[in-house]
PDB file of C-alpha atoms in Angstrom:
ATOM      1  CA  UNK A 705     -14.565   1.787 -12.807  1.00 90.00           C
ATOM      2  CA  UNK A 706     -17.827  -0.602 -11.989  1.00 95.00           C
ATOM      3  CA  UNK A 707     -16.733  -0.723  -8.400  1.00 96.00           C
ATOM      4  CA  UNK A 708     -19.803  -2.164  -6.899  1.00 96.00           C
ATOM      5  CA  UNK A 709     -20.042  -4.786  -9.307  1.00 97.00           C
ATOM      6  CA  UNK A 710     -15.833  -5.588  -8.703  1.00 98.00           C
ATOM      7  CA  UNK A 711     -16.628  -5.423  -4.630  1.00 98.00           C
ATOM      8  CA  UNK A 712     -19.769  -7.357  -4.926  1.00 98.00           C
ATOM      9  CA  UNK A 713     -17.437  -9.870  -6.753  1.00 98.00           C
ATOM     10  CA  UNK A 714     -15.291  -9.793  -3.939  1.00 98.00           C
ATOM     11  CA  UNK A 715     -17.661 -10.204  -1.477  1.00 97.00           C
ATOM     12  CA  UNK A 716     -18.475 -13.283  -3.213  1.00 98.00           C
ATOM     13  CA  UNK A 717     -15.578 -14.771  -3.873  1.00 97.00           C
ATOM     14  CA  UNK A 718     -15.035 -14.592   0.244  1.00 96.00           C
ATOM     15  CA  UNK A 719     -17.855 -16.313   0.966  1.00 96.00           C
ATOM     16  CA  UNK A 720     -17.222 -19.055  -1.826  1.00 97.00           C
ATOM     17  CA  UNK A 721     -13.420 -19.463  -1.384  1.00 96.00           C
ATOM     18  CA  UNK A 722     -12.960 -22.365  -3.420  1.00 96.00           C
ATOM     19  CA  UNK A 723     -11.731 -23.450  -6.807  1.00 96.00           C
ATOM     20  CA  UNK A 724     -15.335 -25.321  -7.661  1.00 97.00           C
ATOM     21  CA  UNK A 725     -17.364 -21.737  -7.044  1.00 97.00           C
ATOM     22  CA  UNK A 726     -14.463 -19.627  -8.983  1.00 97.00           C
ATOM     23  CA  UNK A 727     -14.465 -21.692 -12.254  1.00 97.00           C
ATOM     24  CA  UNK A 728     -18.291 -21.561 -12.095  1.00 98.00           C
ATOM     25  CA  UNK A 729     -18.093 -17.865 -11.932  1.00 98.00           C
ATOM     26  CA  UNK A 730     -15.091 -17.578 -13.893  1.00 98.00           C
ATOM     27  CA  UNK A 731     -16.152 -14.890 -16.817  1.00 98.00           C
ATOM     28  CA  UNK A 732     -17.694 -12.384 -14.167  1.00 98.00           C
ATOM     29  CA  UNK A 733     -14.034 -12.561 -12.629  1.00 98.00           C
ATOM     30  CA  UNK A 734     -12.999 -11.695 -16.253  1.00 98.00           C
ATOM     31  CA  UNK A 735     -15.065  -9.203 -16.370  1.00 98.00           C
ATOM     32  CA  UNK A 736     -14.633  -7.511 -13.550  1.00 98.00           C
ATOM     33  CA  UNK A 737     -10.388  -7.812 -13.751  1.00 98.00           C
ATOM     34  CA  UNK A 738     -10.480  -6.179 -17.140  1.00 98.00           C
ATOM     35  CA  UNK A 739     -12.098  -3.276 -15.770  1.00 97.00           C
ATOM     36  CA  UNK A 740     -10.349  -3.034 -12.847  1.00 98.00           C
ATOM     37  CA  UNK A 741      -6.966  -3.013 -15.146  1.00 98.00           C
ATOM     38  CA  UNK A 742      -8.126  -0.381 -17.436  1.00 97.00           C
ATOM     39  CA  UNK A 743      -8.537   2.134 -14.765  1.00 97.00           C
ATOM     40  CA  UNK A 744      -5.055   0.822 -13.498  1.00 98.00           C
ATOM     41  CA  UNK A 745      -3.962   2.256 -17.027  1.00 98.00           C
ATOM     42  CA  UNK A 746      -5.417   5.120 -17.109  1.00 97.00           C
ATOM     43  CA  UNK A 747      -4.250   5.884 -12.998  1.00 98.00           C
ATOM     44  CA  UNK A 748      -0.488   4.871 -14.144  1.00 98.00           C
ATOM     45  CA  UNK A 749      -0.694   7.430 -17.192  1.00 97.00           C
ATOM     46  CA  UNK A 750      -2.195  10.102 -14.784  1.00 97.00           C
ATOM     47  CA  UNK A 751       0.390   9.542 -12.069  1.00 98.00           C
ATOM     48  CA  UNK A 752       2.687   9.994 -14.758  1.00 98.00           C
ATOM     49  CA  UNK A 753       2.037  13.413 -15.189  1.00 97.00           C
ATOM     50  CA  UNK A 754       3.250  14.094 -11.977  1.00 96.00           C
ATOM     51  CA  UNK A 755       5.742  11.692 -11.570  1.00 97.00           C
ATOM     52  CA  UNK A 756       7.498  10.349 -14.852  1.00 97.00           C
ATOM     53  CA  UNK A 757       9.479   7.104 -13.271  1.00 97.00           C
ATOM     54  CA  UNK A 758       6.363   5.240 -13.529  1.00 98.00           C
ATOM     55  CA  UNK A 759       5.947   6.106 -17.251  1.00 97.00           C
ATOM     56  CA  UNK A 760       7.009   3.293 -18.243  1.00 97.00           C
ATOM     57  CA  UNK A 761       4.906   0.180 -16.507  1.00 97.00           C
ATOM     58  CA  UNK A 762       2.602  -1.846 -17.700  1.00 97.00           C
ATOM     59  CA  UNK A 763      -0.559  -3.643 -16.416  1.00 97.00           C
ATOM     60  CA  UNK A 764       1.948  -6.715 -15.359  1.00 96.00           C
ATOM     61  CA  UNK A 765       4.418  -4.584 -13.333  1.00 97.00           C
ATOM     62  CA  UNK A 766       1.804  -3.063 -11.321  1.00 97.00           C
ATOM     63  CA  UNK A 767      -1.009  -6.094 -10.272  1.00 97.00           C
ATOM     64  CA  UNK A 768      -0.822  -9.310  -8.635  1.00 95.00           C
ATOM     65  CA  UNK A 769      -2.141 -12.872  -9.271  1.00 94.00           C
ATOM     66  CA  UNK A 770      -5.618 -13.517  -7.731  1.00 96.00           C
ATOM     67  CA  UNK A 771      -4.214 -17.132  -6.547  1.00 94.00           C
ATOM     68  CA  UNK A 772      -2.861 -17.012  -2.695  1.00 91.00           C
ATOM     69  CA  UNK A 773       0.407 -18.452  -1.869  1.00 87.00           C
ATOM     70  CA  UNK A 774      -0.978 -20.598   1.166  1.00 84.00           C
ATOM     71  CA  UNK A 775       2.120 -22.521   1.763  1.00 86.00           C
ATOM     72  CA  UNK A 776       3.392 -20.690   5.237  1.00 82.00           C
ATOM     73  CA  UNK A 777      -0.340 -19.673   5.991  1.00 82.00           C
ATOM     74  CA  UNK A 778      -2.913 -21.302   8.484  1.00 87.00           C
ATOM     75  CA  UNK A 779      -5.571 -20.176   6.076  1.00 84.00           C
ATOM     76  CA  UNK A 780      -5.736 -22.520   2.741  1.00 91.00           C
ATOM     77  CA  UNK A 781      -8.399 -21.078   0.833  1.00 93.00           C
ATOM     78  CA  UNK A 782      -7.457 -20.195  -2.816  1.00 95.00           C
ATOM     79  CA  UNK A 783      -8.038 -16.759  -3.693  1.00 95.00           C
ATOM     80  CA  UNK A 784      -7.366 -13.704  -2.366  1.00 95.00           C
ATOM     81  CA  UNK A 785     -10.337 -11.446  -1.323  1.00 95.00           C
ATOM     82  CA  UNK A 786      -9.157  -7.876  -2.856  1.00 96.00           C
ATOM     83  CA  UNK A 787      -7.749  -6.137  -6.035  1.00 97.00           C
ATOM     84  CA  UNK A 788      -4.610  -4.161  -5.566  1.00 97.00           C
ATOM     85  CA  UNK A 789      -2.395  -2.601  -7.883  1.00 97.00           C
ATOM     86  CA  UNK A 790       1.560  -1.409  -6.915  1.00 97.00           C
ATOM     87  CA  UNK A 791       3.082   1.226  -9.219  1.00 98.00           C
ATOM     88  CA  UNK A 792       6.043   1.537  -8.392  1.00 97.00           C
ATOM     89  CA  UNK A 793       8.837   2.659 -10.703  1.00 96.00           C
ATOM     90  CA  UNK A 794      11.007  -0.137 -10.154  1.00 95.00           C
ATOM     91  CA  UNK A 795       8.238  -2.871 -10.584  1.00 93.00           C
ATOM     92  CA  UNK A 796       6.286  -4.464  -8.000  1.00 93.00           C
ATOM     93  CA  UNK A 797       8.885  -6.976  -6.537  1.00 92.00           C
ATOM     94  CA  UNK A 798      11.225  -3.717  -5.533  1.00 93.00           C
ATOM     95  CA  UNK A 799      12.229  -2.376  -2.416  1.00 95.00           C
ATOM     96  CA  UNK A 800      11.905   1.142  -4.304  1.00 96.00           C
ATOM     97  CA  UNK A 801       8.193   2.661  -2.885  1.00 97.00           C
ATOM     98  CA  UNK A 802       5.420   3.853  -5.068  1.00 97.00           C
ATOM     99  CA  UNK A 803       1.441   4.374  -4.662  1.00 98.00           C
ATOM    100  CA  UNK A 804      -1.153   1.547  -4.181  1.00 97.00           C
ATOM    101  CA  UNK A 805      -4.093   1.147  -4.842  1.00 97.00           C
ATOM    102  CA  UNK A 806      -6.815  -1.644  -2.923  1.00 96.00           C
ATOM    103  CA  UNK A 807     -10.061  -2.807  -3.186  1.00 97.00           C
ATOM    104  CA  UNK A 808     -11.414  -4.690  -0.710  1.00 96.00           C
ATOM    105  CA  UNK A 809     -14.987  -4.494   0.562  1.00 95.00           C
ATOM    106  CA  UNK A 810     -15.100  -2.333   3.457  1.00 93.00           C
ATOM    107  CA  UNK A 811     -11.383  -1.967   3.275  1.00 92.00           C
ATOM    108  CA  UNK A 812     -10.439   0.503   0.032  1.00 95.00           C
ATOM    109  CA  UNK A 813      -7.613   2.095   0.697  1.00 95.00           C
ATOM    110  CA  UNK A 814      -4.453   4.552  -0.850  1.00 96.00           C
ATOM    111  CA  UNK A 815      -1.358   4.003   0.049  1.00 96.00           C
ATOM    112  CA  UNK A 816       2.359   5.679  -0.644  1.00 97.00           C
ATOM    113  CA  UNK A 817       5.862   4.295  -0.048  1.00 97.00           C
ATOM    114  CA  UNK A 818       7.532   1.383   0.602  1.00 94.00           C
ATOM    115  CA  UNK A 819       7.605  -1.747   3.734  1.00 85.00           C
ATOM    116  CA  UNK A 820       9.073  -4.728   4.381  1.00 86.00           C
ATOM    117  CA  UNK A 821      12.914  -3.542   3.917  1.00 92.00           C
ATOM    118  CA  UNK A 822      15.793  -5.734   5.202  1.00 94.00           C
ATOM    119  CA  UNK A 823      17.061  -4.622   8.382  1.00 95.00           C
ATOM    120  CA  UNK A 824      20.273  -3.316   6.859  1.00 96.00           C
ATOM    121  CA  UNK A 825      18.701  -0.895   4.961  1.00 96.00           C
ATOM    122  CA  UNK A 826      15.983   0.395   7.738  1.00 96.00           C
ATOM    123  CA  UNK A 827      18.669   0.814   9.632  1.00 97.00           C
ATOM    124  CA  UNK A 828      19.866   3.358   6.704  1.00 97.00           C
ATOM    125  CA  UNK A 829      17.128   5.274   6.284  1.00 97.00           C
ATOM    126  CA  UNK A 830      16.931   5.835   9.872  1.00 98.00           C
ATOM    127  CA  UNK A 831      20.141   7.319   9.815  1.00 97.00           C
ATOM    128  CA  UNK A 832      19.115   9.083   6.857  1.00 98.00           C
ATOM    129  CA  UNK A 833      16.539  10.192   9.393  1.00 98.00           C
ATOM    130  CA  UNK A 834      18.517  11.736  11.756  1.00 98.00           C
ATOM    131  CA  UNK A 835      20.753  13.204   9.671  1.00 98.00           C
ATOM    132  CA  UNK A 836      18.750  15.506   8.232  1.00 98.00           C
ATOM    133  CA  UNK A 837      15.723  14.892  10.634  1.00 98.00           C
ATOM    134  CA  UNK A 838      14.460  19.192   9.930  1.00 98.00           C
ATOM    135  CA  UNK A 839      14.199  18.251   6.108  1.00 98.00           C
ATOM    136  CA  UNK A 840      12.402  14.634   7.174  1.00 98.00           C
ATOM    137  CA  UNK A 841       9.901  16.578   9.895  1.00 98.00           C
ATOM    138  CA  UNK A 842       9.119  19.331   7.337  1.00 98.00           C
ATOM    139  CA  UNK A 843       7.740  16.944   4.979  1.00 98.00           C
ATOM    140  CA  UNK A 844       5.935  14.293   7.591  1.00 98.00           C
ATOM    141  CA  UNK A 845       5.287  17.121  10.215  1.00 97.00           C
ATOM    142  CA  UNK A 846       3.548  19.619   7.362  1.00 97.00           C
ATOM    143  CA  UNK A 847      -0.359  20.314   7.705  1.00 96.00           C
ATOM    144  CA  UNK A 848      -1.253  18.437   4.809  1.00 96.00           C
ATOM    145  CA  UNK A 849       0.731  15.472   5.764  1.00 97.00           C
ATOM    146  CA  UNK A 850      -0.188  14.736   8.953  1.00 95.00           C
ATOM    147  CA  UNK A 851      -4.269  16.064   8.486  1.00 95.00           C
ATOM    148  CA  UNK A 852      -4.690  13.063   5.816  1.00 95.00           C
ATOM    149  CA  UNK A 853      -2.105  10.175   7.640  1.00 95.00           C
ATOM    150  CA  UNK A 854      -1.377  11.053  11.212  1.00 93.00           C
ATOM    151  CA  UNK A 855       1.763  10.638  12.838  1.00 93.00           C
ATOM    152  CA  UNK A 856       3.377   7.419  13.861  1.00 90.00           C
ATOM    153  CA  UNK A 857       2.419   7.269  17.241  1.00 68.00           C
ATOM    154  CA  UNK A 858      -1.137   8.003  16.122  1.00 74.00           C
ATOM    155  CA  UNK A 859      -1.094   4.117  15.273  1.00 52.00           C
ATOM    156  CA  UNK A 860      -2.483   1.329  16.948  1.00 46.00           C
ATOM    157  CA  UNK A 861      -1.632  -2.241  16.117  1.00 42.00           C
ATOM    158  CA  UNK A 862      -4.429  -3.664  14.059  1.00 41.00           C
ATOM    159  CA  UNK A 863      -6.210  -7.135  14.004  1.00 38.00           C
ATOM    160  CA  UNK A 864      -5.450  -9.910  11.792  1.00 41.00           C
ATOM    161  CA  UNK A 865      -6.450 -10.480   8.507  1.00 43.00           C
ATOM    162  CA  UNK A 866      -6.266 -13.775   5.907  1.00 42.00           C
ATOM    163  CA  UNK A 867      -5.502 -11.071   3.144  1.00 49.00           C
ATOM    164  CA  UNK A 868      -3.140  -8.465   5.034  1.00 44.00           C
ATOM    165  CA  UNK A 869      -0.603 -10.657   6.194  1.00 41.00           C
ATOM    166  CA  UNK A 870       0.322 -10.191  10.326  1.00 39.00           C
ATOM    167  CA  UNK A 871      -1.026  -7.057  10.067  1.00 43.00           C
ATOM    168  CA  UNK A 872      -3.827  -5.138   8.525  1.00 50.00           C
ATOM    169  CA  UNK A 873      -4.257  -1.674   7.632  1.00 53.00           C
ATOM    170  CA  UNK A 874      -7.774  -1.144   8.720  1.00 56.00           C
ATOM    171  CA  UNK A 875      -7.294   2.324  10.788  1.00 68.00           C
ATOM    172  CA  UNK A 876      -8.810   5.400   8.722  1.00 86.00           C
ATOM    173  CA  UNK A 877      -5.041   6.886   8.293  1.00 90.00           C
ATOM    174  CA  UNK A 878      -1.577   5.798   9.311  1.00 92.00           C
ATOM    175  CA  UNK A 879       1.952   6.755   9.050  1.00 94.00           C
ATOM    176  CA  UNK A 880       3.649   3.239   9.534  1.00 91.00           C
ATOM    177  CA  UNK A 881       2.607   0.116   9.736  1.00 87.00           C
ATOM    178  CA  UNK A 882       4.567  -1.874  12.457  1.00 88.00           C
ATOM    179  CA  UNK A 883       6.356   0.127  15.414  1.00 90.00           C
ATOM    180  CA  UNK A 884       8.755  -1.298  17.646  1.00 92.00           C
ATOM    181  CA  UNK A 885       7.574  -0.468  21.323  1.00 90.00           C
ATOM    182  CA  UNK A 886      11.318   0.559  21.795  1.00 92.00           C
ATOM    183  CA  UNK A 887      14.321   2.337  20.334  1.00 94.00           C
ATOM    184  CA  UNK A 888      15.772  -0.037  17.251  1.00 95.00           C
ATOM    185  CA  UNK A 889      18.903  -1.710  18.219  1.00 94.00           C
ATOM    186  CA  UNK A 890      22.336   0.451  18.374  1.00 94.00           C
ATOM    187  CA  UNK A 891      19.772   4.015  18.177  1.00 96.00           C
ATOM    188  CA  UNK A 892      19.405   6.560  21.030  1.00 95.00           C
ATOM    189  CA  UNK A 893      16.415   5.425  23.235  1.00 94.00           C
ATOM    190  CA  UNK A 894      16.216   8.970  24.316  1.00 94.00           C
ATOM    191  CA  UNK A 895      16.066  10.549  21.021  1.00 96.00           C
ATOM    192  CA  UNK A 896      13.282  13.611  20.578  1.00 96.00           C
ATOM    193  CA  UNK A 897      11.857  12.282  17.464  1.00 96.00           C
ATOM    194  CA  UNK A 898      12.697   8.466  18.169  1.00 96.00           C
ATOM    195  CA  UNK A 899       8.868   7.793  16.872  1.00 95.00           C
ATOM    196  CA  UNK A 900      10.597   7.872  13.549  1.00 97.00           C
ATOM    197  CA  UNK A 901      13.172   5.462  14.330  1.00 97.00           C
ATOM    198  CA  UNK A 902      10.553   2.911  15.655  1.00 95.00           C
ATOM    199  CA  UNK A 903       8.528   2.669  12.504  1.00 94.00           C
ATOM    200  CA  UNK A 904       9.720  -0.480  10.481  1.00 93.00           C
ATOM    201  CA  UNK A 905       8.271   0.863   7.529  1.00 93.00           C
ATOM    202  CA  UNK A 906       7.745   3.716   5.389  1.00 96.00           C
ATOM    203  CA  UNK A 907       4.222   3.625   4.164  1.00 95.00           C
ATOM    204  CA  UNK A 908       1.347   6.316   5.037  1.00 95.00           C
ATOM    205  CA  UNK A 909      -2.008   4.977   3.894  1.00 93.00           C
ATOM    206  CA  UNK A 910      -5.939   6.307   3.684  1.00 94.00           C
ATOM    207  CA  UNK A 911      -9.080   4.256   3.501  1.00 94.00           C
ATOM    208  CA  UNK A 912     -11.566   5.185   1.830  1.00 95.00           C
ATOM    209  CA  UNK A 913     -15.474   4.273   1.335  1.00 94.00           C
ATOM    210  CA  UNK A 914     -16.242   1.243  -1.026  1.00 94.00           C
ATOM    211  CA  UNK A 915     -18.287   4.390  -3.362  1.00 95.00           C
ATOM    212  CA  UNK A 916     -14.560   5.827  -3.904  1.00 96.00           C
ATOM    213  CA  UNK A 917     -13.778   4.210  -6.848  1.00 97.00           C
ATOM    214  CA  UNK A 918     -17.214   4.654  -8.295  1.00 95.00           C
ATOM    215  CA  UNK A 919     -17.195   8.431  -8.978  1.00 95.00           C
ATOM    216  CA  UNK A 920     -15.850   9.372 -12.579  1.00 94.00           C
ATOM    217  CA  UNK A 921     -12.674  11.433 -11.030  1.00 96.00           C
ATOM    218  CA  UNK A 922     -11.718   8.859  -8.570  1.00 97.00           C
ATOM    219  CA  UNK A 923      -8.336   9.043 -10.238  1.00 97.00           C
ATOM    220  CA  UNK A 924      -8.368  13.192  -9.396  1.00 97.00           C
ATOM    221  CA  UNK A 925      -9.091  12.267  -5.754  1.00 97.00           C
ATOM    222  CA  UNK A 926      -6.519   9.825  -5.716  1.00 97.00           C
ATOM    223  CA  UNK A 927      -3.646  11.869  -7.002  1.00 97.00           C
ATOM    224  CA  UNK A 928      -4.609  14.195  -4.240  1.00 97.00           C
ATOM    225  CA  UNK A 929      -3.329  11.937  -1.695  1.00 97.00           C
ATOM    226  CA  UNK A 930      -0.574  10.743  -3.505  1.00 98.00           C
ATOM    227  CA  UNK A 931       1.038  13.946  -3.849  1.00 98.00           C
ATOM    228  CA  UNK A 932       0.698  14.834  -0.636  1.00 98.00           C
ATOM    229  CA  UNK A 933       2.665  11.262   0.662  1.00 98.00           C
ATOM    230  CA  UNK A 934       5.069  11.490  -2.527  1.00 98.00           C
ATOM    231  CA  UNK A 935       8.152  13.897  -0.966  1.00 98.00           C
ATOM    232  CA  UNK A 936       7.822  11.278   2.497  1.00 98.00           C
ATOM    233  CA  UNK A 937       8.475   8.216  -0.386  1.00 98.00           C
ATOM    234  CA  UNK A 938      11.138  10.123  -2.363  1.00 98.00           C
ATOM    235  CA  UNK A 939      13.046  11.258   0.772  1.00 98.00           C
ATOM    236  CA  UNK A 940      13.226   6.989   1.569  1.00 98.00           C
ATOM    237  CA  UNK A 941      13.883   5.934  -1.926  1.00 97.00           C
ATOM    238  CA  UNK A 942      17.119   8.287  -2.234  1.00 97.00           C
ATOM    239  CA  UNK A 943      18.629   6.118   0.660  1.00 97.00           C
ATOM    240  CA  UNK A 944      16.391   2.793  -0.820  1.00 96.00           C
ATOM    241  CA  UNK A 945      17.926   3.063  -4.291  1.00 95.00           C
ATOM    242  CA  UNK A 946      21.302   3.162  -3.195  1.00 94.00           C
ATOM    243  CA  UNK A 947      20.944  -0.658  -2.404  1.00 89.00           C
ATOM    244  CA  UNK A 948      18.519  -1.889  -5.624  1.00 76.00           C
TER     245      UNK A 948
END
């Protein structure tokens, strides 16, 4: 992937939010989205190997329109300032958690699972939680788990951004990305591991440097750190799917 040249894009294209600058400029964000998508391709075939639900997708299930929906946003400017891909087996408009994949300069990042589930069904996979909480902290509580996200409480809220939404992922690692500073509604406020009943998603992330995607095995190290946060997704998609 020509990462610098797709981040230098970026960079430009936040500095010159506006419809005038991105028609003038239009081919070099042609170029640069075609080459971003064919190492999409080649990621969704190599995640494959590993992990045959996403098989199936294709360049549209897994990316997003460059345009910003600015209709419930204070800022109005046109175009979004990153590249991300979401493959997730279900498609990207599904509850069901998979791996993805951001550029952004100065904020590349990795991330597995799934956030922004209705309440009815956080409230389910907390219960899941619970349930069988020694299965749940064998996965999240394992060495290589918590040395490349962290735990929950290891979180901090994070500042603002125009691209993130009300919150931004823009810690090194993280295991959740909103916490509730108190036990959820109708769940023990003294339970021992009531971190994980506070999170109000399911999503462990890693940034990376803007060189990441340069290197020639970027995919390699990415598929690292998928694996690692895959058994955390699956263990939340068993209770996810049984509402999709």
């Amino acid at each position: 992937m020509q990462a610098e040249r797709i981040l230098n894009y970026l960079s430009e294209i936040a500095r010159n939010n506006n419809r005038e600058w991105f028609y003038a400029n239009k081919k070099e964000y042609d170029a640069v989205r075609k080459d971003f998508e064919a190492d999409i391709i080649n990621a969704i075939s190599r995640i494959a190997s590993f992990d045959a639900s996403v098989a199936h997708l294709g360049i549209k299930d897994v990316t997003y329109r460059f345009n910003r929906d600015t209709r419930f946003s204070p800022d109005k400017s046109p175009y979004k300032r990153h590249f991300g891909a979401y493959i997730a087996a279900h498609g990207k408009k599904s509850l069901h958690g998979g791996y993805y994949i951001h550029l952004e300069p100065g904020h590349c990042m990795l991330c597995v699972g799934t956030y922004w589930l209705p309440t009815n069904i956080l409230n389910a996979c907390r219960n899941e939680i619970m349930s069988r909480i020694d299965n749940w902290r064998s996965i999240v509580e394992s060495h290589k788990f918590v040395n490349l996200f962290g735990r929950p409480g290891d979180v901090a809220r994070a500042p603002k951004s125009a691209d993130a939404g009300e919150y931004d992922m823009g810690l090194p690692k993280g295991f959740g990305i909103v916490h509730l500073k108190s036990a959820p509604s109708g769940f023990p406020r003294d339970y021992e591991y009531i971190d994980y009943l506070r999170m109000k998603d399911y999503c462990c992330w890693k940034n990376v440097p803007d060189t990441f995607f340069e290197a020639d095995n970027w995919i390699d190290e990415a598929i690292k750190v998928f694996k690692v946060g895959r058994p955390m997704m699956d263990f939340i998609n068993d209770v996810v799917d049984d509402y999709e």
